[in-house]
Amino acid sequence: MAIPVISPVLAWALGDKRQNWAGNFEYSTERLYSANSPERVRDFVRKQAALKVLGTRHCFNKIADSSHYLLSLKAMDKVVALDLQARTVTVEAGTTYGQLCPYLDSKGFALHNLASLPHISIAGACSTATHGSGDANGNLSTAVSALEFVTASGDLLKLSRHQHGESFSGVVVGLGAFGVIAKITLDIQPSYMMQQYVYEGLPFSELKEHFDSIMSSAYSVSLFTDWQKHRINEVWLKQRIEGDKPFQPTQEFFGAKVATKNLHPIAALSAENCTPQMGVPGPWYERLPHFRMGFTPSAGRELQSEYFVPRRHAVEAILAIERLHEQIGPYLLISEIRSIAADKLWMSPCYGEPRVTIHFTWKPDWVSVQGLLPSIERELEPFDVRPHWGKLFTISPAKLRKSYQKLPDFINLCRRYDSNGKFRNDFLNRNIFDAIS
Ligand SMILES: Cc1cc2nc3c(=O)[nH]c(=O)nc-3n(C[C@H](O)[C@H](O)[C@H](O)COP(=O)(O)OP(=O)(O)OC[C@H]3O[C@@H](n4cnc5c(N)ncnc54)[C@H](O)[C@@H]3O)c2cc1C
C-alpha cells in the first residue's frame, strides 16, 4: 500500500489530548501532521507557510506551539548508522533517548549523560539545551556532532561540528527556529556501569562551606530540597564503576546519612518510578536518569521552572532562593540543584562558562506560580540568570537579549535558513526575534 506523502495523524482525534505533557496548555492548532521520511518532511515544509515540529511535548512553555501546523516525526525513530570508527550514532529525529539507549548499550556504547527522564525526543531535548548533572558533563546538546535539517525552502542541509564550526555552534541549540531536524548524530563512548547512592539531610551550612567538594564528589550529583529546615533533603550521587572497583559509600556525607531504601526525590511519593539506588550496579542508561522508562516521570501533575547561574555564583544564588522559602513553600513539590560544564553552543545557557541550575517542580497552580516567578528571578538577577528554554519563566526579552551575547548572530543565522519566519511562533518572536528590535 502506498503511504500518503504526509498523513494527518489526528492523534488528538484518537483521544490523545491536544495538550503538552504537563497538560498546562493546549496547542493552538488541531492540524497535526506526521511525516515518516526526510522526503516527506521536505514536501510538507515546501507547501506550508508556517509550521512547528512537535517532539515528545515535554516543554512546559509554548516554544513548540503553532497556530498553523504541527508536524510530528514520531514515526521517524530508526537508528541510521553506528559509526565505530568515528564513535558516533546517527538517528532519525523522532527517536527518544528511551529508544536509543538500550540499543546503544547492546552494541557496547553509551552517551556521556542523560536528563532526569528518558522519555523525551533527542531532537527536542538538544534543541532546548536539556541537561543532566555533573561538573565535567556538558548538556545533552554537546554530544551532537552533526545535524541534517530541512530549511524553509525545503532543502535538506547537513552541518557538522567538524566542517561548519561557528554556524554549527549556532544551530545545535536551535530552539526549533532553523527548520526541521531530520537526522541527528551523537558522540558515543564505550558502555559503562554505574551505582547510585542517596543521602538524606545535608545541612545548608555544609553546602555553603563545601559546595565544590559536594558537586564534584561523583560523576553526576543532584541535590533535592524543599528549602525548609535549612537543609538539602536528598543528595543523589551517580558514580561510574571504573574497572572492577565498585564505589564504596561512607555512612555519612557532609552531615547527611546514607539512605536505607530507594527514595523518590519527593520523599512522600513511591520510589517505584525511580531508577535503582542503594549502590546496585546497573547500566549507565538505567542510573543517569532519575526516572524509569515505562513509568510516569517526576510527580506527573506538575509545572517546572529552572534557572541557570554561573558556577562561581552558585552558593550566593542558592542562599538567595533559600531566603524566599516561606513564599515558595506552599507551591513547591521539590527543587533540584545540578551542575553543567561550559560549552560553545550559542543559545545554550552554559555558553562560555559552567553553570549551576536551580530547578523548581511546582504544584499545578499556574496563577500562583506565575505570581511567584518574578520574585525568584529578581533574587537571581544579580547573577546573570538564564531560564531553561523549555520551562516556565517570566524574565523579559530585553534581559534575555542582554544575557545572550550571541543572540544577534543567532538571529542572522536563522534568517539564512528561514528568511520569512516559517518556523517562528509567538514564543520565538517574543523572546528571540522581537527582543533585538
Ligand atoms: C517530567 C519532566 C522532566 C524533565 N527533566 C528535565 C531534565 O532533567 N533536564 C532538562 O534540561 N529538561 C528536563 N525537562 C524538560 C525537557 O526535557 C525539555 O523541555 C525538552 O525540550 C523536551 O523535549 P520534547 O521533544 O518533548 O520537546 P517539545 O516540547 O516537543 O519541543 C521542544 C522544542 O524542540 C523543537 N523540536 C522538536 N523536535 C524537533 C525537530 N525534529 N526539528 C526541529 N525542532 C524540533 C520544537 O519545535 C520545540 O521548539 C523535563 C520535562 C519533563 C516533563
GROMACS .gro file of C-alpha atoms and ligand atoms in nm:
model
  490
    1MET     CA    1   0.000   0.000   0.000
    2ALA     CA    2   0.136   0.343  -0.093
    3ILE     CA    3   0.199   0.561   0.208
    4PRO     CA    4   0.049   0.908   0.167
    5VAL     CA    5   0.307   1.183   0.130
    6ILE     CA    6   0.205   1.328   0.462
    7SER     CA    7  -0.051   1.157   0.676
    8PRO     CA    8  -0.273   1.353   0.906
    9VAL     CA    9  -0.208   1.169   1.231
   10LEU     CA   10  -0.507   1.315   1.407
   11ALA     CA   11  -0.359   1.197   1.735
   12TRP     CA   12  -0.589   1.441   1.905
   13ALA     CA   13  -0.896   1.286   1.743
   14LEU     CA   14  -0.789   0.943   1.868
   15GLY     CA   15  -0.834   1.052   2.225
   16ASP     CA   16  -0.489   1.190   2.291
   17LYS     CA   17  -0.547   1.541   2.420
   18ARG     CA   18  -0.423   1.844   2.230
   19GLN     CA   19  -0.204   1.924   2.527
   20ASN     CA   20   0.161   1.921   2.623
   21TRP     CA   21   0.282   1.651   2.863
   22ALA     CA   22   0.203   1.855   3.174
   23GLY     CA   23  -0.141   1.950   3.041
   24ASN     CA   24  -0.085   2.314   3.135
   25PHE     CA   25  -0.175   2.435   2.785
   26GLU     CA   26  -0.341   2.326   2.463
   27TYR     CA   27  -0.160   2.370   2.134
   28SER     CA   28  -0.318   2.641   1.921
   29THR     CA   29  -0.399   2.422   1.622
   30GLU     CA   30  -0.568   2.089   1.563
   31ARG     CA   31  -0.374   2.042   1.241
   32LEU     CA   32  -0.116   1.782   1.346
   33TYR     CA   33   0.057   1.603   1.060
   34SER     CA   34   0.308   1.320   1.060
   35ALA     CA   35   0.600   1.252   0.830
   36ASN     CA   36   0.791   0.928   0.804
   37SER     CA   37   1.090   1.027   0.589
   38PRO     CA   38   1.305   1.333   0.514
   39GLU     CA   39   1.149   1.349   0.166
   40ARG     CA   40   0.803   1.377   0.316
   41VAL     CA   41   0.923   1.640   0.558
   42ARG     CA   42   1.058   1.837   0.261
   43ASP     CA   43   0.728   1.815   0.073
   44PHE     CA   44   0.535   1.930   0.375
   45VAL     CA   45   0.768   2.218   0.454
   46ARG     CA   46   0.757   2.341   0.095
   47LYS     CA   47   0.378   2.353   0.099
   48GLN     CA   48   0.324   2.533   0.430
   49ALA     CA   49   0.369   2.900   0.509
   50ALA     CA   50   0.421   2.832   0.881
   51LEU     CA   51   0.468   2.527   1.099
   52LYS     CA   52   0.637   2.393   1.411
   53VAL     CA   53   0.777   2.050   1.485
   54LEU     CA   54   0.638   1.875   1.785
   55GLY     CA   55   0.877   1.645   1.973
   56THR     CA   56   0.753   1.448   2.272
   57ARG     CA   57   0.564   1.756   2.405
   58HIS     CA   58   0.758   1.776   2.733
   59CYS     CA   59   0.816   2.153   2.730
   60PHE     CA   60   0.617   2.346   2.984
   61ASN     CA   61   0.600   2.665   2.777
   62LYS     CA   62   0.478   2.733   2.423
   63ILE     CA   63   0.814   2.701   2.246
   64ALA     CA   64   0.672   2.419   2.029
   65ASP     CA   65   0.331   2.579   1.969
   66SER     CA   66   0.182   2.677   1.633
   67SER     CA   67  -0.144   2.830   1.526
   68HIS     CA   68  -0.084   2.695   1.172
   69TYR     CA   69   0.052   2.341   1.151
   70LEU     CA   70   0.229   2.097   1.381
   71LEU     CA   71   0.449   1.829   1.233
   72SER     CA   72   0.532   1.513   1.426
   73LEU     CA   73   0.834   1.297   1.341
   74LYS     CA   74   0.736   1.028   1.589
   75ALA     CA   75   0.735   0.773   1.304
   76MET     CA   76   1.097   0.860   1.226
   77ASP     CA   77   1.263   0.668   1.506
   78LYS     CA   78   1.521   0.444   1.344
   79VAL     CA   79   1.894   0.418   1.405
   80VAL     CA   80   2.053   0.523   1.075
   81ALA     CA   81   2.419   0.443   1.141
   82LEU     CA   82   2.654   0.333   1.415
   83ASP     CA   83   2.999   0.452   1.315
   84LEU     CA   84   3.251   0.258   1.523
   85GLN     CA   85   3.548   0.447   1.388
   86ALA     CA   86   3.410   0.797   1.437
   87ARG     CA   87   3.241   0.684   1.762
   88THR     CA   88   2.905   0.831   1.664
   89VAL     CA   89   2.549   0.716   1.625
   90THR     CA   90   2.305   0.876   1.379
   91VAL     CA   91   1.933   0.851   1.445
   92GLU     CA   92   1.614   0.983   1.288
   93ALA     CA   93   1.491   1.288   1.470
   94GLY     CA   94   1.180   1.136   1.628
   95THR     CA   95   1.389   0.887   1.829
   96THR     CA   96   1.369   0.917   2.207
   97TYR     CA   97   1.655   0.851   2.448
   98GLY     CA   98   1.445   0.564   2.584
   99GLN     CA   99   1.456   0.401   2.240
  100LEU     CA  100   1.821   0.473   2.162
  101CYS     CA  101   1.992   0.388   2.491
  102PRO     CA  102   1.919   0.013   2.519
  103TYR     CA  103   2.020  -0.025   2.154
  104LEU     CA  104   2.347   0.160   2.210
  105ASP     CA  105   2.423  -0.039   2.524
  106SER     CA  106   2.358  -0.366   2.342
  107LYS     CA  107   2.627  -0.263   2.093
  108GLY     CA  108   2.870  -0.178   2.375
  109PHE     CA  109   2.827   0.201   2.367
  110ALA     CA  110   2.691   0.481   2.581
  111LEU     CA  111   2.615   0.853   2.589
  112HIS     CA  112   2.801   1.087   2.822
  113ASN     CA  113   2.491   1.194   3.013
  114LEU     CA  114   2.111   1.192   3.025
  115ALA     CA  115   1.832   1.411   3.163
  116SER     CA  116   1.618   1.308   3.458
  117LEU     CA  117   1.394   1.110   3.223
  118PRO     CA  118   1.448   0.902   2.906
  119HIS     CA  119   1.102   0.968   2.759
  120ILE     CA  120   1.199   1.280   2.560
  121SER     CA  121   1.291   1.310   2.192
  122ILE     CA  122   1.659   1.360   2.119
  123ALA     CA  123   1.589   1.641   1.872
  124GLY     CA  124   1.358   1.828   2.110
  125ALA     CA  125   1.595   1.785   2.404
  126CYS     CA  126   1.901   1.904   2.213
  127SER     CA  127   1.710   2.196   2.057
  128THR     CA  128   1.639   2.329   2.407
  129ALA     CA  129   1.975   2.256   2.577
  130THR     CA  130   1.831   1.988   2.801
  131HIS     CA  131   2.084   1.875   3.061
  132GLY     CA  132   2.163   1.630   3.335
  133SER     CA  133   2.423   1.692   3.602
  134GLY     CA  134   2.798   1.652   3.654
  135ASP     CA  135   3.082   1.901   3.685
  136ALA     CA  136   3.255   1.759   3.377
  137ASN     CA  137   2.939   1.696   3.176
  138GLY     CA  138   2.812   1.938   2.915
  139ASN     CA  139   2.440   1.943   2.842
  140LEU     CA  140   2.294   1.679   2.608
  141SER     CA  141   2.334   1.910   2.306
  142THR     CA  142   2.713   1.899   2.346
  143ALA     CA  143   2.705   1.537   2.225
  144VAL     CA  144   2.562   1.647   1.888
  145SER     CA  145   2.830   1.619   1.621
  146ALA     CA  146   2.612   1.661   1.310
  147LEU     CA  147   2.259   1.758   1.210
  148GLU     CA  148   2.055   1.712   0.894
  149PHE     CA  149   1.767   1.956   0.871
  150VAL     CA  150   1.510   2.077   0.625
  151THR     CA  151   1.524   2.453   0.575
  152ALA     CA  152   1.225   2.677   0.499
  153SER     CA  153   1.274   2.630   0.124
  154GLY     CA  154   1.256   2.254   0.164
  155ASP     CA  155   1.627   2.195   0.111
  156LEU     CA  156   1.798   1.925   0.315
  157LEU     CA  157   2.117   2.055   0.471
  158LYS     CA  158   2.386   1.878   0.671
  159LEU     CA  159   2.603   2.065   0.920
  160SER     CA  160   2.875   1.907   1.129
  161ARG     CA  161   3.095   2.015   1.416
  162HIS     CA  162   3.397   1.913   1.216
  163GLN     CA  163   3.319   2.110   0.898
  164HIS     CA  164   3.099   2.402   0.998
  165GLY     CA  165   3.249   2.526   1.326
  166GLU     CA  166   3.071   2.855   1.404
  167SER     CA  167   2.740   2.801   1.225
  168PHE     CA  168   2.723   2.453   1.372
  169SER     CA  169   2.760   2.607   1.720
  170GLY     CA  170   2.466   2.831   1.629
  171VAL     CA  171   2.221   2.567   1.510
  172VAL     CA  172   2.257   2.290   1.770
  173VAL     CA  173   2.058   2.463   2.044
  174GLY     CA  174   1.832   2.588   1.768
  175LEU     CA  175   1.508   2.632   1.968
  176GLY     CA  176   1.323   2.490   1.666
  177ALA     CA  177   1.394   2.811   1.472
  178PHE     CA  178   1.610   2.679   1.184
  179GLY     CA  179   1.394   2.413   1.031
  180VAL     CA  180   1.302   2.052   1.080
  181ILE     CA  181   1.582   1.830   1.207
  182ALA     CA  182   1.552   1.502   1.020
  183LYS     CA  183   1.863   1.322   1.149
  184ILE     CA  184   2.093   1.383   1.440
  185THR     CA  185   2.439   1.240   1.508
  186LEU     CA  186   2.568   1.199   1.863
  187ASP     CA  187   2.910   1.125   2.010
  188ILE     CA  188   2.926   0.791   2.186
  189GLN     CA  189   3.175   0.620   2.415
  190PRO     CA  190   3.225   0.267   2.547
  191SER     CA  191   2.940   0.147   2.765
  192TYR     CA  192   2.983   0.177   3.141
  193MET     CA  193   2.819   0.059   3.459
  194MET     CA  194   2.706   0.288   3.739
  195GLN     CA  195   2.593   0.288   4.101
  196GLN     CA  196   2.356   0.532   4.259
  197TYR     CA  197   2.350   0.627   4.627
  198VAL     CA  198   2.113   0.866   4.801
  199TYR     CA  199   2.192   1.053   5.123
  200GLU     CA  200   1.937   1.232   5.340
  201GLY     CA  201   1.958   1.561   5.529
  202LEU     CA  202   2.261   1.766   5.422
  203PRO     CA  203   2.271   2.092   5.622
  204PHE     CA  204   2.290   2.416   5.422
  205SER     CA  205   2.586   2.516   5.642
  206GLU     CA  206   2.783   2.224   5.490
  207LEU     CA  207   2.664   2.313   5.140
  208LYS     CA  208   2.784   2.668   5.189
  209GLU     CA  209   3.128   2.560   5.307
  210HIS     CA  210   3.185   2.264   5.074
  211PHE     CA  211   2.979   2.327   4.761
  212ASP     CA  212   3.257   2.241   4.516
  213SER     CA  213   3.357   1.924   4.701
  214ILE     CA  214   2.994   1.811   4.717
  215MET     CA  215   2.921   1.874   4.348
  216SER     CA  216   3.244   1.708   4.237
  217SER     CA  217   3.206   1.403   4.460
  218ALA     CA  218   3.055   1.182   4.187
  219TYR     CA  219   3.013   1.166   3.809
  220SER     CA  220   2.667   1.323   3.843
  221VAL     CA  221   2.532   1.492   4.156
  222SER     CA  222   2.178   1.617   4.218
  223LEU     CA  223   2.063   1.795   4.531
  224PHE     CA  224   1.692   1.798   4.614
  225THR     CA  225   1.549   2.046   4.861
  226ASP     CA  226   1.212   2.188   4.964
  227TRP     CA  227   1.400   2.493   5.104
  228GLN     CA  228   1.256   2.425   5.452
  229LYS     CA  229   1.466   2.346   5.761
  230HIS     CA  230   1.796   2.480   5.612
  231ARG     CA  231   1.886   2.153   5.455
  232ILE     CA  232   1.912   1.956   5.131
  233ASN     CA  233   1.656   1.677   5.169
  234GLU     CA  234   1.827   1.427   4.939
  235VAL     CA  235   2.168   1.409   4.771
  236TRP     CA  236   2.176   1.176   4.467
  237LEU     CA  237   2.524   1.054   4.374
  238LYS     CA  238   2.566   0.870   4.045
  239GLN     CA  239   2.908   0.712   4.014
  240ARG     CA  240   3.070   0.531   3.723
  241ILE     CA  241   3.224   0.196   3.811
  242GLU     CA  242   3.579   0.208   3.681
  243GLY     CA  243   3.739  -0.134   3.625
  244ASP     CA  244   3.618  -0.387   3.878
  245LYS     CA  245   3.619  -0.147   4.172
  246PRO     CA  246   3.269  -0.065   4.296
  247PHE     CA  247   3.210   0.271   4.462
  248GLN     CA  248   3.216   0.228   4.840
  249PRO     CA  249   2.985   0.474   5.013
  250THR     CA  250   3.055   0.623   5.351
  251GLN     CA  251   2.774   0.618   5.604
  252GLU     CA  252   2.787   0.997   5.624
  253PHE     CA  253   2.829   1.257   5.351
  254PHE     CA  254   2.886   1.614   5.471
  255GLY     CA  255   2.647   1.552   5.760
  256ALA     CA  256   2.388   1.364   5.550
  257LYS     CA  257   2.310   0.996   5.621
  258VAL     CA  258   2.310   0.724   5.359
  259ALA     CA  259   1.951   0.620   5.274
  260THR     CA  260   1.839   0.273   5.373
  261LYS     CA  261   1.580   0.232   5.098
  262ASN     CA  262   1.513   0.361   4.746
  263LEU     CA  263   1.369   0.712   4.751
  264HIS     CA  264   1.172   0.939   4.519
  265PRO     CA  265   1.301   1.299   4.502
  266ILE     CA  266   0.968   1.390   4.662
  267ALA     CA  267   1.011   1.167   4.967
  268ALA     CA  268   0.637   1.120   5.017
  269LEU     CA  269   0.600   0.953   4.674
  270SER     CA  270   0.673   0.589   4.595
  271ALA     CA  271   1.019   0.518   4.451
  272GLU     CA  272   0.864   0.269   4.208
  273ASN     CA  273   0.911   0.501   3.908
  274CYS     CA  274   1.273   0.584   4.007
  275THR     CA  275   1.593   0.422   3.887
  276PRO     CA  276   1.753   0.176   4.135
  277GLN     CA  277   1.963   0.319   4.417
  278MET     CA  278   2.136   0.165   4.720
  279GLY     CA  279   2.451   0.107   4.514
  280VAL     CA  280   2.300  -0.167   4.296
  281PRO     CA  281   2.521  -0.171   3.984
  282GLY     CA  282   2.340  -0.114   3.654
  283PRO     CA  283   2.396   0.014   3.302
  284TRP     CA  284   2.452   0.387   3.251
  285TYR     CA  285   2.107   0.446   3.098
  286GLU     CA  286   1.931   0.297   3.400
  287ARG     CA  287   2.123   0.509   3.653
  288LEU     CA  288   2.180   0.850   3.491
  289PRO     CA  289   1.807   0.937   3.469
  290HIS     CA  290   1.617   0.962   3.797
  291PHE     CA  291   1.302   0.818   3.641
  292ARG     CA  292   1.245   0.487   3.462
  293MET     CA  293   1.114   0.440   3.111
  294GLY     CA  294   0.767   0.287   3.119
  295PHE     CA  295   0.666   0.485   3.426
  296THR     CA  296   0.538   0.839   3.471
  297PRO     CA  297   0.842   1.055   3.544
  298SER     CA  298   0.857   1.301   3.831
  299ALA     CA  299   0.522   1.370   4.003
  300GLY     CA  300   0.305   1.374   3.689
  301ARG     CA  301   0.073   1.663   3.778
  302GLU     CA  302   0.321   1.950   3.796
  303LEU     CA  303   0.478   2.257   3.639
  304GLN     CA  304   0.851   2.323   3.612
  305SER     CA  305   1.084   2.625   3.606
  306GLU     CA  306   1.463   2.617   3.605
  307TYR     CA  307   1.730   2.885   3.625
  308PHE     CA  308   2.098   2.871   3.530
  309VAL     CA  309   2.352   3.082   3.721
  310PRO     CA  310   2.729   3.091   3.669
  311ARG     CA  311   2.901   2.828   3.880
  312ARG     CA  312   3.103   3.095   4.061
  313HIS     CA  313   2.777   3.247   4.197
  314ALA     CA  314   2.611   2.917   4.285
  315VAL     CA  315   2.627   2.939   4.664
  316GLU     CA  316   2.510   3.302   4.678
  317ALA     CA  317   2.226   3.223   4.438
  318ILE     CA  318   2.114   2.918   4.638
  319LEU     CA  319   2.115   3.118   4.961
  320ALA     CA  320   1.919   3.396   4.790
  321ILE     CA  321   1.648   3.145   4.699
  322GLU     CA  322   1.651   2.999   5.048
  323ARG     CA  323   1.554   3.342   5.178
  324LEU     CA  324   1.228   3.304   4.981
  325HIS     CA  325   1.144   2.970   5.145
  326GLU     CA  326   0.823   3.095   5.304
  327GLN     CA  327   0.684   3.227   4.974
  328ILE     CA  328   0.798   2.923   4.776
  329GLY     CA  329   0.690   2.653   5.023
  330PRO     CA  330   0.313   2.640   4.957
  331TYR     CA  331   0.351   2.595   4.579
  332LEU     CA  332   0.656   2.371   4.560
  333LEU     CA  333   0.676   1.994   4.518
  334ILE     CA  334   1.058   1.986   4.513
  335SER     CA  335   1.365   2.177   4.391
  336GLU     CA  336   1.677   2.028   4.234
  337ILE     CA  337   2.027   2.174   4.207
  338ARG     CA  338   2.260   2.042   3.933
  339SER     CA  339   2.589   2.142   3.770
  340ILE     CA  340   2.668   2.160   3.398
  341ALA     CA  341   3.001   2.213   3.222
  342ALA     CA  342   3.064   2.509   2.989
  343ASP     CA  343   3.004   2.474   2.615
  344LYS     CA  344   3.031   2.670   2.290
  345LEU     CA  345   2.673   2.643   2.169
  346TRP     CA  346   2.543   2.996   2.117
  347MET     CA  347   2.199   2.967   2.274
  348SER     CA  348   2.297   2.722   2.544
  349PRO     CA  349   2.259   2.873   2.890
  350CYS     CA  350   2.606   2.729   2.959
  351TYR     CA  351   2.770   2.907   2.666
  352GLY     CA  352   3.116   3.020   2.774
  353GLU     CA  353   3.110   2.917   3.139
  354PRO     CA  354   2.999   2.635   3.366
  355ARG     CA  355   2.667   2.689   3.536
  356VAL     CA  356   2.458   2.555   3.819
  357THR     CA  357   2.084   2.513   3.780
  358ILE     CA  358   1.817   2.575   4.040
  359HIS     CA  359   1.507   2.386   3.935
  360PHE     CA  360   1.152   2.404   4.074
  361THR     CA  361   0.888   2.132   4.036
  362TRP     CA  362   0.569   2.321   4.116
  363LYS     CA  363   0.221   2.212   4.208
  364PRO     CA  364  -0.001   2.265   3.902
  365ASP     CA  365  -0.121   2.613   4.005
  366TRP     CA  366  -0.003   2.846   3.729
  367VAL     CA  367  -0.172   3.157   3.866
  368SER     CA  368   0.021   3.136   4.193
  369VAL     CA  369   0.346   3.019   4.030
  370GLN     CA  370   0.330   3.300   3.776
  371GLY     CA  371   0.294   3.543   4.064
  372LEU     CA  372   0.598   3.395   4.237
  373LEU     CA  373   0.844   3.364   3.948
  374PRO     CA  374   0.927   3.737   3.928
  375SER     CA  375   1.044   3.731   4.295
  376ILE     CA  376   1.271   3.434   4.224
  377GLU     CA  377   1.402   3.595   3.905
  378ARG     CA  378   1.466   3.923   4.091
  379GLU     CA  379   1.676   3.738   4.352
  380LEU     CA  380   1.877   3.570   4.076
  381GLU     CA  381   1.913   3.876   3.854
  382PRO     CA  382   2.247   3.991   4.002
  383PHE     CA  383   2.390   3.656   3.890
  384ASP     CA  384   2.318   3.686   3.516
  385VAL     CA  385   2.036   3.435   3.544
  386ARG     CA  386   1.918   3.246   3.236
  387PRO     CA  387   1.599   3.039   3.219
  388HIS     CA  388   1.563   2.687   3.080
  389TRP     CA  389   1.424   2.729   2.726
  390GLY     CA  390   1.165   2.456   2.776
  391LYS     CA  391   1.030   2.555   3.117
  392LEU     CA  392   0.821   2.837   3.264
  393PHE     CA  393   0.974   3.180   3.321
  394THR     CA  394   0.878   3.547   3.318
  395ILE     CA  395   1.221   3.704   3.251
  396SER     CA  396   1.179   3.984   2.996
  397PRO     CA  397   1.305   3.951   2.637
  398ALA     CA  398   1.525   4.257   2.698
  399LYS     CA  399   1.705   4.076   2.981
  400LEU     CA  400   1.748   3.765   2.769
  401ARG     CA  401   1.894   3.983   2.496
  402LYS     CA  402   2.143   4.132   2.740
  403SER     CA  403   2.248   3.797   2.873
  404TYR     CA  404   2.294   3.619   2.538
  405GLN     CA  405   2.577   3.797   2.355
  406LYS     CA  406   2.533   3.562   2.060
  407LEU     CA  407   2.165   3.644   2.010
  408PRO     CA  408   2.220   3.880   1.711
  409ASP     CA  409   2.436   3.616   1.540
  410PHE     CA  410   2.172   3.355   1.613
  411ILE     CA  411   1.903   3.569   1.451
  412ASN     CA  412   2.119   3.628   1.142
  413LEU     CA  413   2.180   3.257   1.112
  414CYS     CA  414   1.806   3.184   1.144
  415ARG     CA  415   1.739   3.432   0.862
  416ARG     CA  416   1.987   3.246   0.642
  417TYR     CA  417   1.781   2.926   0.663
  418ASP     CA  418   1.436   3.075   0.718
  419SER     CA  419   1.416   3.425   0.572
  420ASN     CA  420   1.038   3.463   0.611
  421GLY     CA  421   0.997   3.318   0.957
  422LYS     CA  422   0.824   2.993   0.861
  423PHE     CA  423   0.946   2.828   1.181
  424ARG     CA  424   0.877   3.118   1.415
  425ASN     CA  425   0.592   3.127   1.661
  426ASP     CA  426   0.475   3.365   1.933
  427PHE     CA  427   0.729   3.230   2.182
  428LEU     CA  428   1.022   3.279   1.945
  429ASN     CA  429   0.902   3.617   1.824
  430ARG     CA  430   0.865   3.747   2.176
  431ASN     CA  431   1.179   3.603   2.333
  432ILE     CA  432   1.421   3.600   2.041
  433PHE     CA  433   1.329   3.791   1.727
  434ASP     CA  434   1.145   4.092   1.875
  435ALA     CA  435   1.399   4.117   2.155
  436ILE     CA  436   1.651   4.261   1.915
  437SER     CA  437   1.437   4.533   1.754
  438LIG     C1  438   0.896   1.527   3.376
  438LIG     C2  439   0.995   1.611   3.303
  438LIG     C3  440   1.129   1.605   3.341
  438LIG     C4  441   1.223   1.685   3.274
  438LIG     N1  442   1.354   1.676   3.311
  438LIG     C5  443   1.445   1.754   3.251
  438LIG     C6  444   1.583   1.747   3.287
  438LIG     O1  445   1.624   1.661   3.366
  438LIG     N2  446   1.669   1.834   3.231
  438LIG     C7  447   1.628   1.928   3.141
  438LIG     O2  448   1.710   2.008   3.096
  438LIG     N3  449   1.500   1.933   3.099
  438LIG     C8  450   1.408   1.849   3.153
  438LIG     N4  451   1.278   1.856   3.111
  438LIG     C9  452   1.244   1.945   3.001
  438LIG    C10  453   1.251   1.874   2.866
  438LIG     O3  454   1.349   1.778   2.858
  438LIG    C11  455   1.276   1.969   2.753
  438LIG     O4  456   1.180   2.067   2.760
  438LIG    C12  457   1.281   1.904   2.610
  438LIG     O5  458   1.275   2.005   2.515
  438LIG    C13  459   1.170   1.809   2.581
  438LIG     O6  460   1.183   1.755   2.450
  438LIG     P1  461   1.049   1.731   2.363
  438LIG     O7  462   1.085   1.658   2.241
  438LIG     O8  463   0.943   1.674   2.449
  438LIG     O9  464   1.016   1.881   2.329
  438LIG     P2  465   0.889   1.953   2.263
  438LIG    O10  466   0.819   2.026   2.372
  438LIG    O11  467   0.806   1.861   2.184
  438LIG    O12  468   0.967   2.054   2.167
  438LIG    C14  469   1.069   2.136   2.216
  438LIG    C15  470   1.134   2.220   2.106
  438LIG    O13  471   1.210   2.138   2.017
  438LIG    C16  472   1.165   2.159   1.883
  438LIG     N5  473   1.181   2.035   1.810
  438LIG    C17  474   1.146   1.911   1.846
  438LIG     N6  475   1.178   1.823   1.750
  438LIG    C18  476   1.234   1.894   1.650
  438LIG    C19  477   1.288   1.862   1.522
  438LIG     N7  478   1.290   1.737   1.477
  438LIG     N8  479   1.336   1.962   1.446
  438LIG    C20  480   1.335   2.090   1.489
  438LIG     N9  481   1.286   2.126   1.608
  438LIG    C21  482   1.236   2.029   1.688
  438LIG    C22  483   1.020   2.203   1.898
  438LIG    O14  484   0.974   2.272   1.783
  438LIG    C23  485   1.033   2.294   2.018
  438LIG    O15  486   1.086   2.417   1.979
  438LIG    C24  487   1.183   1.774   3.171
  438LIG    C25  488   1.048   1.777   3.132
  438LIG    C26  489   0.956   1.695   3.196
  438LIG    C27  490   0.814   1.699   3.152
   0.00000   0.00000   0.00000
